[in-house]
Amino acid sequence: MPLSEHEQRMLEQMERALYAEDPKFASALEGNGLRTYTRRRVYQAVAGFLVGIALLMAGMVAQLIWISVVGFLVMLGCAVLAVTGWRKAPKPGEQPPAVRQARPKRSVMDRIEQRWQRRRDEQGH
């Protein structure tokens, strides 16, 4: 069940007030998070790769093959994550296609509306 016109107007007023009061916070909610998310994922994968190297070396020093195998598998998995994350990351100054097509001010409203609808559906209304 979509929001009534009154509810939509109220939400739009709240959104405008949020933009007027704290534009930095409002823009953070808009969804420029894809580049940040992929960058964070790549950094985590690099850190995991280094942990894998440490496990591989520790297994070799302790002469425990299974630790070396686990270290190698961690390295392999993290390398795959880093490469796929790097390819998916948009270039600096470039927006992902989904953000480019959507109106930025509506993205917050769409998420609020979806959450509202989901809550109403869960309550059985």
PDB file of C-alpha atoms in Angstrom:
ATOM      1  CA  MET A   1       0.000   0.000   0.000  1.00  0.00           C
ATOM      2  CA  PRO A   2       1.648   3.256  -1.117  1.00  0.00           C
ATOM      3  CA  LEU A   3       1.864   6.269   1.113  1.00  0.00           C
ATOM      4  CA  SER A   4      -0.961   8.762   0.992  1.00  0.00           C
ATOM      5  CA  GLU A   5      -0.358  12.178  -0.526  1.00  0.00           C
ATOM      6  CA  HIS A   6      -0.283  13.735   2.927  1.00  0.00           C
ATOM      7  CA  GLU A   7       2.341  11.233   4.133  1.00  0.00           C
ATOM      8  CA  GLN A   8       4.421  11.786   1.005  1.00  0.00           C
ATOM      9  CA  ARG A   9       4.307  15.567   1.487  1.00  0.00           C
ATOM     10  CA  MET A  10       5.314  15.198   5.127  1.00  0.00           C
ATOM     11  CA  LEU A  11       8.246  12.958   4.214  1.00  0.00           C
ATOM     12  CA  GLU A  12       9.350  15.370   1.493  1.00  0.00           C
ATOM     13  CA  GLN A  13       9.221  18.241   3.988  1.00  0.00           C
ATOM     14  CA  MET A  14      11.285  16.196   6.433  1.00  0.00           C
ATOM     15  CA  GLU A  15      13.809  15.458   3.700  1.00  0.00           C
ATOM     16  CA  ARG A  16      14.075  19.128   2.700  1.00  0.00           C
ATOM     17  CA  ALA A  17      14.515  20.090   6.350  1.00  0.00           C
ATOM     18  CA  LEU A  18      17.267  17.487   6.705  1.00  0.00           C
ATOM     19  CA  TYR A  19      19.061  18.847   3.630  1.00  0.00           C
ATOM     20  CA  ALA A  20      18.727  22.405   4.932  1.00  0.00           C
ATOM     21  CA  GLU A  21      19.870  21.534   8.451  1.00  0.00           C
ATOM     22  CA  ASP A  22      22.726  19.131   7.721  1.00  0.00           C
ATOM     23  CA  PRO A  23      23.563  18.754   4.015  1.00  0.00           C
ATOM     24  CA  LYS A  24      26.684  16.686   4.708  1.00  0.00           C
ATOM     25  CA  PHE A  25      24.726  14.060   6.646  1.00  0.00           C
ATOM     26  CA  ALA A  26      21.925  14.051   4.074  1.00  0.00           C
ATOM     27  CA  SER A  27      24.353  13.495   1.207  1.00  0.00           C
ATOM     28  CA  ALA A  28      25.945  10.650   3.176  1.00  0.00           C
ATOM     29  CA  LEU A  29      22.529   8.976   3.301  1.00  0.00           C
ATOM     30  CA  GLU A  30      22.045   9.313  -0.449  1.00  0.00           C
ATOM     31  CA  GLY A  31      24.182   6.387  -1.445  1.00  0.00           C
ATOM     32  CA  ASN A  32      27.666   7.347  -2.545  1.00  0.00           C
ATOM     33  CA  GLY A  33      28.523   4.332  -0.446  1.00  0.00           C
ATOM     34  CA  LEU A  34      29.228   1.938  -3.323  1.00  0.00           C
ATOM     35  CA  ARG A  35      32.711   3.313  -3.919  1.00  0.00           C
ATOM     36  CA  THR A  36      33.403   3.435  -0.190  1.00  0.00           C
ATOM     37  CA  TYR A  37      32.074  -0.097   0.250  1.00  0.00           C
ATOM     38  CA  THR A  38      34.154  -1.544  -2.578  1.00  0.00           C
ATOM     39  CA  ARG A  39      37.252   0.328  -1.437  1.00  0.00           C
ATOM     40  CA  ARG A  40      36.770  -0.982   2.111  1.00  0.00           C
ATOM     41  CA  ARG A  41      36.254  -4.485   0.716  1.00  0.00           C
ATOM     42  CA  VAL A  42      39.519  -4.285  -1.228  1.00  0.00           C
ATOM     43  CA  TYR A  43      41.401  -3.070   1.858  1.00  0.00           C
ATOM     44  CA  GLN A  44      39.950  -5.900   3.933  1.00  0.00           C
ATOM     45  CA  ALA A  45      40.930  -8.390   1.245  1.00  0.00           C
ATOM     46  CA  VAL A  46      44.503  -7.067   1.219  1.00  0.00           C
ATOM     47  CA  ALA A  47      44.659  -7.359   5.014  1.00  0.00           C
ATOM     48  CA  GLY A  48      43.294 -10.906   4.771  1.00  0.00           C
ATOM     49  CA  PHE A  49      45.909 -11.702   2.127  1.00  0.00           C
ATOM     50  CA  LEU A  50      48.626 -10.600   4.530  1.00  0.00           C
ATOM     51  CA  VAL A  51      47.100 -12.784   7.262  1.00  0.00           C
ATOM     52  CA  GLY A  52      47.163 -15.662   4.783  1.00  0.00           C
ATOM     53  CA  ILE A  53      50.858 -15.091   4.129  1.00  0.00           C
ATOM     54  CA  ALA A  54      51.493 -15.099   7.875  1.00  0.00           C
ATOM     55  CA  LEU A  55      49.583 -18.381   8.254  1.00  0.00           C
ATOM     56  CA  LEU A  56      51.468 -19.905   5.341  1.00  0.00           C
ATOM     57  CA  MET A  57      54.815 -18.947   6.844  1.00  0.00           C
ATOM     58  CA  ALA A  58      53.792 -20.037  10.351  1.00  0.00           C
ATOM     59  CA  GLY A  59      52.755 -23.416   8.984  1.00  0.00           C
ATOM     60  CA  MET A  60      56.081 -23.805   7.233  1.00  0.00           C
ATOM     61  CA  VAL A  61      58.063 -22.836  10.326  1.00  0.00           C
ATOM     62  CA  ALA A  62      56.011 -25.082  12.629  1.00  0.00           C
ATOM     63  CA  GLN A  63      56.033 -27.834   9.979  1.00  0.00           C
ATOM     64  CA  LEU A  64      52.242 -28.120  10.150  1.00  0.00           C
ATOM     65  CA  ILE A  65      51.005 -28.582   6.605  1.00  0.00           C
ATOM     66  CA  TRP A  66      47.353 -27.910   7.419  1.00  0.00           C
ATOM     67  CA  ILE A  67      48.152 -24.380   8.680  1.00  0.00           C
ATOM     68  CA  SER A  68      50.031 -23.681   5.451  1.00  0.00           C
ATOM     69  CA  VAL A  69      47.096 -24.977   3.385  1.00  0.00           C
ATOM     70  CA  VAL A  70      44.651 -22.790   5.338  1.00  0.00           C
ATOM     71  CA  GLY A  71      46.965 -19.809   4.818  1.00  0.00           C
ATOM     72  CA  PHE A  72      47.114 -20.479   1.090  1.00  0.00           C
ATOM     73  CA  LEU A  73      43.318 -20.781   0.864  1.00  0.00           C
ATOM     74  CA  VAL A  74      42.893 -17.516   2.782  1.00  0.00           C
ATOM     75  CA  MET A  75      45.340 -15.846   0.399  1.00  0.00           C
ATOM     76  CA  LEU A  76      43.517 -17.223  -2.637  1.00  0.00           C
ATOM     77  CA  GLY A  77      40.089 -16.177  -1.380  1.00  0.00           C
ATOM     78  CA  CYS A  78      41.264 -12.694  -0.461  1.00  0.00           C
ATOM     79  CA  ALA A  79      42.976 -12.250  -3.813  1.00  0.00           C
ATOM     80  CA  VAL A  80      39.719 -13.108  -5.589  1.00  0.00           C
ATOM     81  CA  LEU A  81      37.793 -10.663  -3.380  1.00  0.00           C
ATOM     82  CA  ALA A  82      40.327  -7.899  -3.992  1.00  0.00           C
ATOM     83  CA  VAL A  83      40.312  -8.346  -7.771  1.00  0.00           C
ATOM     84  CA  THR A  84      36.517  -8.506  -8.058  1.00  0.00           C
ATOM     85  CA  GLY A  85      36.109  -5.566  -5.680  1.00  0.00           C
ATOM     86  CA  TRP A  86      38.649  -3.521  -7.616  1.00  0.00           C
ATOM     87  CA  ARG A  87      36.870  -4.175 -10.916  1.00  0.00           C
ATOM     88  CA  LYS A  88      33.468  -3.209  -9.488  1.00  0.00           C
ATOM     89  CA  ALA A  89      34.708   0.022  -7.900  1.00  0.00           C
ATOM     90  CA  PRO A  90      33.715   3.087  -9.906  1.00  0.00           C
ATOM     91  CA  LYS A  91      36.510   5.374 -11.039  1.00  0.00           C
ATOM     92  CA  PRO A  92      37.042   8.617  -9.094  1.00  0.00           C
ATOM     93  CA  GLY A  93      34.533  11.200 -10.262  1.00  0.00           C
ATOM     94  CA  GLU A  94      32.399   8.529 -11.887  1.00  0.00           C
ATOM     95  CA  GLN A  95      29.080   7.529 -10.427  1.00  0.00           C
ATOM     96  CA  PRO A  96      27.745   3.992 -10.638  1.00  0.00           C
ATOM     97  CA  PRO A  97      25.030   3.550 -13.296  1.00  0.00           C
ATOM     98  CA  ALA A  98      22.279   2.997 -10.725  1.00  0.00           C
ATOM     99  CA  VAL A  99      23.049   6.283  -8.967  1.00  0.00           C
ATOM    100  CA  ARG A 100      23.371   8.146 -12.249  1.00  0.00           C
ATOM    101  CA  GLN A 101      19.879   7.112 -13.370  1.00  0.00           C
ATOM    102  CA  ALA A 102      18.108   7.714 -10.071  1.00  0.00           C
ATOM    103  CA  ARG A 103      17.329  11.147  -8.718  1.00  0.00           C
ATOM    104  CA  PRO A 104      19.513  11.514  -5.627  1.00  0.00           C
ATOM    105  CA  LYS A 105      16.840  13.209  -3.504  1.00  0.00           C
ATOM    106  CA  ARG A 106      14.374  10.408  -4.202  1.00  0.00           C
ATOM    107  CA  SER A 107      16.720   7.642  -3.105  1.00  0.00           C
ATOM    108  CA  VAL A 108      16.268   8.529   0.561  1.00  0.00           C
ATOM    109  CA  MET A 109      12.524   8.779   0.052  1.00  0.00           C
ATOM    110  CA  ASP A 110      12.402   5.443  -1.763  1.00  0.00           C
ATOM    111  CA  ARG A 111      14.226   3.697   1.061  1.00  0.00           C
ATOM    112  CA  ILE A 112      11.958   5.230   3.685  1.00  0.00           C
ATOM    113  CA  GLU A 113       8.900   4.253   1.665  1.00  0.00           C
ATOM    114  CA  GLN A 114      10.159   0.671   1.227  1.00  0.00           C
ATOM    115  CA  ARG A 115      10.837   0.331   4.938  1.00  0.00           C
ATOM    116  CA  TRP A 116       7.412   1.749   5.756  1.00  0.00           C
ATOM    117  CA  GLN A 117       5.770  -0.702   3.363  1.00  0.00           C
ATOM    118  CA  ARG A 118       7.744  -3.637   4.731  1.00  0.00           C
ATOM    119  CA  ARG A 119       6.746  -2.785   8.312  1.00  0.00           C
ATOM    120  CA  ARG A 120       3.089  -2.489   7.360  1.00  0.00           C
ATOM    121  CA  ASP A 121       3.238  -5.839   5.553  1.00  0.00           C
ATOM    122  CA  GLU A 122       4.902  -7.519   8.547  1.00  0.00           C
ATOM    123  CA  GLN A 123       2.195  -6.201  10.860  1.00  0.00           C
ATOM    124  CA  GLY A 124      -0.493  -7.555   8.553  1.00  0.00           C
ATOM    125  CA  HIS A 125      -2.130  -4.253   7.604  1.00  0.00           C
TER     126      HIS A 125
END
